[in-house]
Every structure is written in C-alpha cells, then in structure tokens.
Short mmCIF file of C-alpha atoms in Angstrom, two decimals:
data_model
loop_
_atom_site.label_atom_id
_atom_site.label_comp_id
_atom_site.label_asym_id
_atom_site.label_seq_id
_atom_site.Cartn_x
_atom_site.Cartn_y
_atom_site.Cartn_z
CA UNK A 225 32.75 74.81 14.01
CA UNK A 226 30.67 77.74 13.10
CA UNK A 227 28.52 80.91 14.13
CA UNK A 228 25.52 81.73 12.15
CA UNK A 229 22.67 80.68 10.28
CA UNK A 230 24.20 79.12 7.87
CA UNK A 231 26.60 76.79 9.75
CA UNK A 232 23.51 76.54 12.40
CA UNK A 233 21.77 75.12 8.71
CA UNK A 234 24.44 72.85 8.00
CA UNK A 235 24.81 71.73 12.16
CA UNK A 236 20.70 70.38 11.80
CA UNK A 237 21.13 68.90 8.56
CA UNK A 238 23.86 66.62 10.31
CA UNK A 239 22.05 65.92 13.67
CA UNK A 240 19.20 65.07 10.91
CA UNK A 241 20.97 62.59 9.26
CA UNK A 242 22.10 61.00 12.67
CA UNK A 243 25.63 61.85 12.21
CA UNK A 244 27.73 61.67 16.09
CA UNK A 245 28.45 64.97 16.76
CA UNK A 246 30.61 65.02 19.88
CA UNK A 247 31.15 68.88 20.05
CA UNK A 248 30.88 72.51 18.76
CA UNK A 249 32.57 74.91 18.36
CA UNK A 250 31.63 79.14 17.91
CA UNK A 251 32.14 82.35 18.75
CA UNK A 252 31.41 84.08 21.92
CA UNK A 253 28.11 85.53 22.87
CA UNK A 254 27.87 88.72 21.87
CA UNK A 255 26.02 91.79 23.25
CA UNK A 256 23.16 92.99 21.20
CA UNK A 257 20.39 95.81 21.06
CA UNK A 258 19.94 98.97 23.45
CA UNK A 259 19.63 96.77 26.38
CA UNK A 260 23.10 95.31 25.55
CA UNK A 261 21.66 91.43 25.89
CA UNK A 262 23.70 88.97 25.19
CA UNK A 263 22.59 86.60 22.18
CA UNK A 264 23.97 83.11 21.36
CA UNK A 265 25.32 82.07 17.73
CA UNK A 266 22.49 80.29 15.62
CA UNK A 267 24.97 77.20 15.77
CA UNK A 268 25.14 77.08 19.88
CA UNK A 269 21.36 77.83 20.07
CA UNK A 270 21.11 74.43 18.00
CA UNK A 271 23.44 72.89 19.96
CA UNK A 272 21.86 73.47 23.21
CA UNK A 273 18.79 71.74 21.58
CA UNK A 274 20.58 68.96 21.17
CA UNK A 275 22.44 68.73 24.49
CA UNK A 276 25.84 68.96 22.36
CA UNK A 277 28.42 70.34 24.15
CA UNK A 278 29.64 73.87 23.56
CA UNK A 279 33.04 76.03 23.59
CA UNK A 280 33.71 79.37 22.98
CA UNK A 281 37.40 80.53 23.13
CA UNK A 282 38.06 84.31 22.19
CA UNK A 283 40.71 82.62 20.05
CA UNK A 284 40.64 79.25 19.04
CA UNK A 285 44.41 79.13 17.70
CA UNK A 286 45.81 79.94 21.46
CA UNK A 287 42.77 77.50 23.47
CA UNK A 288 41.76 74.19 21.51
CA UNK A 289 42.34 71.95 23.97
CA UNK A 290 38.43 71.09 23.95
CA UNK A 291 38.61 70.00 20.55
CA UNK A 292 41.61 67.54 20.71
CA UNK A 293 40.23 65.69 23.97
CA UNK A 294 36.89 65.55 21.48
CA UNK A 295 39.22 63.28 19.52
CA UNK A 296 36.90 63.83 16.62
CA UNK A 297 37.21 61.72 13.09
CA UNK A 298 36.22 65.06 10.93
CA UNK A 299 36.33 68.61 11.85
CA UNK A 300 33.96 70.80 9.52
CA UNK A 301 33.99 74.46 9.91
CA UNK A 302 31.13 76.63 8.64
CA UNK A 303 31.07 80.23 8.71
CA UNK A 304 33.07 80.04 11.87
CA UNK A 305 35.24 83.44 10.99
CA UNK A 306 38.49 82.45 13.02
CA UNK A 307 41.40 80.71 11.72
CA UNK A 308 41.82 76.79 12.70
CA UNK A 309 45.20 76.12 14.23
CA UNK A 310 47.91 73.44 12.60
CA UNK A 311 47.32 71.43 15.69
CA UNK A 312 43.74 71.08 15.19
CA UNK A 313 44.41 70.77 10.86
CA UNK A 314 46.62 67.91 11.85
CA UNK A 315 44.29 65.99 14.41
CA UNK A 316 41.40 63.97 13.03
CA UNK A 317 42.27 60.83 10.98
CA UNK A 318 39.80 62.56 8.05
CA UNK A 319 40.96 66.03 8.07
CA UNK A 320 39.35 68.99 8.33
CA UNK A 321 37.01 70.50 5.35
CA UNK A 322 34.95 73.48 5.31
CA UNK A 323 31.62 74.65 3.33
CA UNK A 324 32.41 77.99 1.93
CA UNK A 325 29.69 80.17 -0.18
CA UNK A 326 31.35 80.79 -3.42
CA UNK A 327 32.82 79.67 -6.45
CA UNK A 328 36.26 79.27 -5.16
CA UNK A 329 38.70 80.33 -6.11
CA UNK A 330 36.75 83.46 -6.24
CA UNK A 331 35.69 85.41 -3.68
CA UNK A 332 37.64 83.71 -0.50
CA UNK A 333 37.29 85.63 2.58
CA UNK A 334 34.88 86.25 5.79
CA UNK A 335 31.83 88.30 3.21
CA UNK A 336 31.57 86.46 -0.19
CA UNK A 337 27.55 86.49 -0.40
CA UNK A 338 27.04 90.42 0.68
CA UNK A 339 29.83 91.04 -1.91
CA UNK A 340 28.64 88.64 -4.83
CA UNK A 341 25.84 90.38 -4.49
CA UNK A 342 26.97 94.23 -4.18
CA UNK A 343 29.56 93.54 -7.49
CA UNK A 344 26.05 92.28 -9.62
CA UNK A 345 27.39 88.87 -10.00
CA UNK A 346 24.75 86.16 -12.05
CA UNK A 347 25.83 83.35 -10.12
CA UNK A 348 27.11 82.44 -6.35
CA UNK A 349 27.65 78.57 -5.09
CA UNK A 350 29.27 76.36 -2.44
CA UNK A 351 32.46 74.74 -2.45
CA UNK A 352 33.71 72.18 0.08
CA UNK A 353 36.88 72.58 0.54
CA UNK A 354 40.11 70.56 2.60
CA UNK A 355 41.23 73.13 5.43
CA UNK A 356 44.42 74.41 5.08
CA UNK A 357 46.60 77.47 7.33
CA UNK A 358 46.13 79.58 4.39
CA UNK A 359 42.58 81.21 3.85
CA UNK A 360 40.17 79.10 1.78
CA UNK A 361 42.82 77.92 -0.26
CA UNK A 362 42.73 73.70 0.15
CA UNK A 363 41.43 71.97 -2.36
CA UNK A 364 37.93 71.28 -3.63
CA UNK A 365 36.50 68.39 -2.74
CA UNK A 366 32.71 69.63 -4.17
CA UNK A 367 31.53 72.34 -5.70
CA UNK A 368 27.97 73.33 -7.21
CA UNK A 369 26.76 76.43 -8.63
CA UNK A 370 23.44 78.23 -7.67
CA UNK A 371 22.20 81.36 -9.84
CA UNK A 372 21.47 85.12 -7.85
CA UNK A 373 17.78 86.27 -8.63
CA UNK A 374 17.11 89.91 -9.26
CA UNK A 375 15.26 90.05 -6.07
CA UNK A 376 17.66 88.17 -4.15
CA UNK A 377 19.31 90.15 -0.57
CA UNK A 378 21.97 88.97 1.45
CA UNK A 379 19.85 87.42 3.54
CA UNK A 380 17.40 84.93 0.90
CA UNK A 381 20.83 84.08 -0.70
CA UNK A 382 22.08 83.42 2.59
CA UNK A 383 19.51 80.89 3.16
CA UNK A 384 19.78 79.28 -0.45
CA UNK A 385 22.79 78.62 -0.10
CA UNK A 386 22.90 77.39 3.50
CA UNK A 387 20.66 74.95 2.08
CA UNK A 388 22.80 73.95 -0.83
CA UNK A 389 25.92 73.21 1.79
CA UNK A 390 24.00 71.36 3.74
CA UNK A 391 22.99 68.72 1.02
CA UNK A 392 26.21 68.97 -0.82
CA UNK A 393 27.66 68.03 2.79
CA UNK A 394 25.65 65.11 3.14
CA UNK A 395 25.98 64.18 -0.67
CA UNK A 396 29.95 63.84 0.05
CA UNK A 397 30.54 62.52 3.34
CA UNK A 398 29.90 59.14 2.18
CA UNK A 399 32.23 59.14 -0.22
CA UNK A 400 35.09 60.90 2.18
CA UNK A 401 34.82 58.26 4.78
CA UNK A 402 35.29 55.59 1.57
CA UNK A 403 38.08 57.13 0.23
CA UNK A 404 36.74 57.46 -2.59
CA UNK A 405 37.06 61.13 -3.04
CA UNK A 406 39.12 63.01 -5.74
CA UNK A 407 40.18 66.41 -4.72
CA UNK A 408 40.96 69.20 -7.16
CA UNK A 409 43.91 72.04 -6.57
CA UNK A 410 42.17 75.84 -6.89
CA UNK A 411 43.60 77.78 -9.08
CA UNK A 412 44.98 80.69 -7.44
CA UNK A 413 45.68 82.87 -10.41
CA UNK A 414 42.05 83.16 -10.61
CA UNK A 415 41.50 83.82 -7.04
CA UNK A 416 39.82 87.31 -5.63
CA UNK A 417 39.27 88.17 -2.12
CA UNK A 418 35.74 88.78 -0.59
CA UNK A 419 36.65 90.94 2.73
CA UNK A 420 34.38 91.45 5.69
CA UNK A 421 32.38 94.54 5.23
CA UNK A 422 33.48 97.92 6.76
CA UNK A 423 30.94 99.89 8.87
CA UNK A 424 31.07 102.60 6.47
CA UNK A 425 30.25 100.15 3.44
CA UNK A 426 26.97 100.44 4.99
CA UNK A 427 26.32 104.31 3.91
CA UNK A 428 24.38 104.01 0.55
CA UNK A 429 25.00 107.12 -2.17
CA UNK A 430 23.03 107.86 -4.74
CA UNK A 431 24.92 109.10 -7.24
CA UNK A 432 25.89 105.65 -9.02
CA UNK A 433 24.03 104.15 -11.93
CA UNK A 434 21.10 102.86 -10.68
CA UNK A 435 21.55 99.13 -11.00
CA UNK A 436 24.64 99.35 -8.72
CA UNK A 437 23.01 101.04 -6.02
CA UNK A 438 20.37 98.46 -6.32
CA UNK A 439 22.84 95.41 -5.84
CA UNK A 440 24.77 97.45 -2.92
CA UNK A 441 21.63 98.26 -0.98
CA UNK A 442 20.00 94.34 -1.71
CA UNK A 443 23.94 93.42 -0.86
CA UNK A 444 23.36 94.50 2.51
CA UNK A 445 20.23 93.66 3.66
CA UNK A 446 19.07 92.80 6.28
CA UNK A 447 22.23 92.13 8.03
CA UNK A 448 23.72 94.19 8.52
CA UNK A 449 21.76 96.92 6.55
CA UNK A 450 21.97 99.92 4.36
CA UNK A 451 21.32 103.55 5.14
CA UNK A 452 21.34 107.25 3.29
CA UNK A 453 21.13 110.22 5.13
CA UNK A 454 18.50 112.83 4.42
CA UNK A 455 18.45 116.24 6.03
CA UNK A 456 20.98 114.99 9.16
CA UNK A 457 18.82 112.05 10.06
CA UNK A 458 19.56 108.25 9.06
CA UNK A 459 17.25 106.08 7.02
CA UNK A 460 17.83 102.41 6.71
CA UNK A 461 16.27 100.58 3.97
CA UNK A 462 14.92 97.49 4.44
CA UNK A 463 12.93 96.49 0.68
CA UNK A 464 13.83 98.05 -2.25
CA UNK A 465 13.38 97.89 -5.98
CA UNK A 466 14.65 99.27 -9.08
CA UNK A 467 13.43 101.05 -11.93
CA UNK A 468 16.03 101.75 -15.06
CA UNK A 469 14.86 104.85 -16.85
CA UNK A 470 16.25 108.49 -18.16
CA UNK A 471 14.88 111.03 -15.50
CA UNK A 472 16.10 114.70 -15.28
CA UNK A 473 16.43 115.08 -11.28
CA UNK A 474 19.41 115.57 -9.15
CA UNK A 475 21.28 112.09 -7.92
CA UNK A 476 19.67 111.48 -4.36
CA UNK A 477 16.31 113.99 -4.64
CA UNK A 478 13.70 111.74 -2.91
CA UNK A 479 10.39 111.83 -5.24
CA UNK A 480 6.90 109.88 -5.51
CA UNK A 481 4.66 108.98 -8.09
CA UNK A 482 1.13 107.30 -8.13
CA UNK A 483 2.66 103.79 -8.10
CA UNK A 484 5.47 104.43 -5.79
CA UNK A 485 5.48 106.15 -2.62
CA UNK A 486 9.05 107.15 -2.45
CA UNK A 487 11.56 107.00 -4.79
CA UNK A 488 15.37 108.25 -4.87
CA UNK A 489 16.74 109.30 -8.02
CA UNK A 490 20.46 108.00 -9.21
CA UNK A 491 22.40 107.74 -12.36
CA UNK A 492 19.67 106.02 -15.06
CA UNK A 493 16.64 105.69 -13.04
CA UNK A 494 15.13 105.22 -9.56
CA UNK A 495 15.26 103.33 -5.99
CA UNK A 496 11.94 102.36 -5.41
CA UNK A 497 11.98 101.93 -1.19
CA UNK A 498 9.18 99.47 -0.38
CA UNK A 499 10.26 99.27 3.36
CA UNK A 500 12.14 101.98 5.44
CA UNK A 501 12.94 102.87 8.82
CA UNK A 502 13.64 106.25 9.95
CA UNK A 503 15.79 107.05 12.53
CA UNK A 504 14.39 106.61 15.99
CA UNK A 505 11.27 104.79 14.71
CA UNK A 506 9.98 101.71 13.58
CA UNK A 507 9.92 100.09 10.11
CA UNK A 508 6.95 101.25 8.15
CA UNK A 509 6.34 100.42 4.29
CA UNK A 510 6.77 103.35 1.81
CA UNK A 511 2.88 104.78 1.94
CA UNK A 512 2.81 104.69 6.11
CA UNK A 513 6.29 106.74 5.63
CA UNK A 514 4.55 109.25 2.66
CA UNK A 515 1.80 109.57 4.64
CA UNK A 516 3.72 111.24 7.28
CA UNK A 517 7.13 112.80 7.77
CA UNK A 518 7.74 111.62 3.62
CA UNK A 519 5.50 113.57 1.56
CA UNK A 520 7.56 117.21 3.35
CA UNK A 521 11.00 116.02 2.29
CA UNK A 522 10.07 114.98 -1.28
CA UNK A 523 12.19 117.11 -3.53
CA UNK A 524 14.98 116.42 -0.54
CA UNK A 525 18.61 115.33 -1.56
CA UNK A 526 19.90 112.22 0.37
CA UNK A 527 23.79 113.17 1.30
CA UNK A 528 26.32 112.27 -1.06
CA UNK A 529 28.87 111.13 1.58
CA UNK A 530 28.57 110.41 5.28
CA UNK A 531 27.85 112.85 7.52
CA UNK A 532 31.74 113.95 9.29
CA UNK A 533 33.21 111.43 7.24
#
C-alpha cells in the first residue's frame, strides 16, 4: 500500500526479490498539468507492469473489502498517506508494518523528508515500523540512519532513502516470517510531528539568515517547489546554492556578479539561483535568464510576503 516513488521503490525491490504480491493498494489518479490529464501513482504504474492487481478507494477505512478477500500474510504500507483501518491492522497472520523516512520517533507525519530538510537537520533515516491506529506510533522493528548532504533537495533525499527502505525491507523480512524479530517501543516523549506542507509553505522570503532560506528552498524542490515573487510575477527556483558572507544590500534585492548570474541577497549572504523558471516560461539556467528579462530587474526586491496574503 502506497503512492509515490518511494513506495513504487520499495514495490520493485519486492517483485525483485520474487516476493508473491497478490495486490496493491494507492491513491486515486489524480488530474495533472493545464490539460488536466490524469496521471497514475508511481506504485500502480509498477503494478500494471507487473499485471498486479490494483484498487483505489477514495477512502480505504470505509472500502477495504479488496484487501481482506486478498487474504494477504503481510500488509506493508509505504508512503500511502491514508490511515489503515482496525479491520485491515487485525487481518494478516504477520501484521501490518510500514517503512517510514525518519528517525522515529521524530518527525511522524505525511512530510518528514521536505521538513528534515527545511529545519537543517544533519541526519534523516528509515524506520520500519508495526502499524498501529495511531500515526506512526507502533514499534520499531528496524531502523538505520542515513546523513543529509549540503546539496541534498527533497527530491535526491527522496531517492536515498527510498533506496535505504527498500534494502532494510528485504534485510528484515526474513527474520519477521521466523519470528525471530525483537521489536522496540518509541519513545513518545521524544516524538515531533512532520505535517504535510501548506500551499503557502511554498512562498520563499528572503529576509531570513541565509542558510535557512537555503534549506527551505532545497526543502522543497522539486516537488512541489519554491517560489519568490519579484515585481508581481512568480519565479520558481529549481537549483540553488548558497554563499555565507557580510553584504550591505537590502534582504531580497536580486544582484549578479562575474561568477554568478543572479543572486538574492538575505540575512548573512546570498542565494545563488543556478536554475529558474519565470512565470509563463520555461526553465532556463541563471545566464539564459541574465541574458534576458534578468539583467533589468537586478537591483529588484523579491516580496517579503505573498502577494494578497
């Protein structure tokens, strides 16, 4: 049971291993783009591949009648971002576990690599956890740590660690259909909460030391992306860097230099944009965007709160 890449990760590291799978579960097809398309989950475009068979409810704790005629020995959930019913907690003979991307009991919840990322943490991981009706609570069956790199985005880290689950998965499913599996009670005094993003997280300001701009912006991309605001239009960023340094200009003035094209000014030094995309046009790197409309609006200031908001 999952939706994205990173159950679709864990879904082909099973089928690899020759594991039965006699069903999956995701979330519905969603409509996507200005053509309004609709586009399958990573995990059911997998499935398909593998002739698995697929169901969508809108909500699986009202309509899980698919899963219970599955009559499956293990349920593992991924990424699936719906709660599991008691019904289906109670119904294979090996429970139900789920690979969650964190160090729990820290950062539970439906976001925890964007926002392990956005609060400048060192290190992320995985734990595999026993379900239970309470969020990410159950105990840990396995848990490994995996360090963020400077350069890391929400999206490499997504991948890294999508990776991680899926060995750690294959590493303990051995051992869970032996028995021979000690689980450990999280501590929940220690526990924080990693929520799912709000649209208007995506709205980058400038006026923050520079470093955390750096990890909200990197937080964020690609999916579902960060974005200032400079003279009424939007610009989404899609590579940046940093550069810690004393500078003199106003939080948000867009600037350039020999080395780098475009740079925004915050609190202790300087975005560097490598990749942008401005508002009704494509992505372009930060010398195709100088080059044009971005050598007029250097000297600009990037709003310091969204526009009407």
């Amino acid at each position: 049971m999952g939706t994205p890449l990173f159950a679709a990760t864990v879904l082909e590291g099973l089928l690899n291993a020759n594991y039965n799978i006699v069903g999956v579960v995701t979330q519905t097809d969603k409509k996507v783009g200005r053509k309004q398309q609709l586009s399958y989950s990573k995990v059911k475009e997998v499935a398909i591949a593998h002739g698995i068979d697929v169901f969508q409810p809108e909500r699986i704790k009202d309509d899980y009648a698919f899963v219970i005629d599955k009559k499956p020995d293990l349920i593992i959930t991924s990424a699936y971002g719906q709660f599991i019913p008691k019904a289906l907690l109670d119904c294979p003979p090996y429970g139900c576990i789920n690979t969650h991307a964190s160090l729990l009991p820290r950062y539970r919840g439906g976001a925890p690599i964007q926002r392990s990322i956005i609060n400048g943490e060192k290190e992320s991981g995985v734990s595999i956890i026993y379900m239970t009706e309470k969020m990410d609570e159950g105990d840990i069956l396995l848990q490994k740590a995996l360090p963020i790199a400077i350069d890391d985005t929400n999206e490499t880290l997504f991948e890294k660690l999508s990776d991680l689950a899926k060995d750690m998965l294959l590493e303990l499913l051995p051992d869970l259909f032996a028995g021979n599996i000690h689980p450990v009670a999280q501590n929940n005094n220690e526990a924080s909460y990693a929520y799912n993003l709000k649209k208007e997280e995506e709205f980058i300001s400038f006026d923050d030391d520079v470093r955390r701009v750096y990890d909200h912006i990197r937080g964020l991309l690609k999916n579902p992306g960060a974005y200032g605001i400079l003279d009424g239009k939007k610009f989404k960023f899609m590579e940046v860097g940093y550069q810690a340094c004393d500078k003199e200009l106003m939080p948000g003035t867009l600037a350039s230099n020999k080395d780098n094209p475009v740079l925004i000014a915050c609190r202790n030094g300087y975005i560097i944009v490598k990749r942008i995309q401005p508002e009704g046009k494509k992505e372009m790197d930060s010398k195709s965007f100088y080059n044009g409309q971005g050598r007029n609006l250097v000297g600009h200031q990037f709003e310091r709160k969204i526009a009407n908001g």
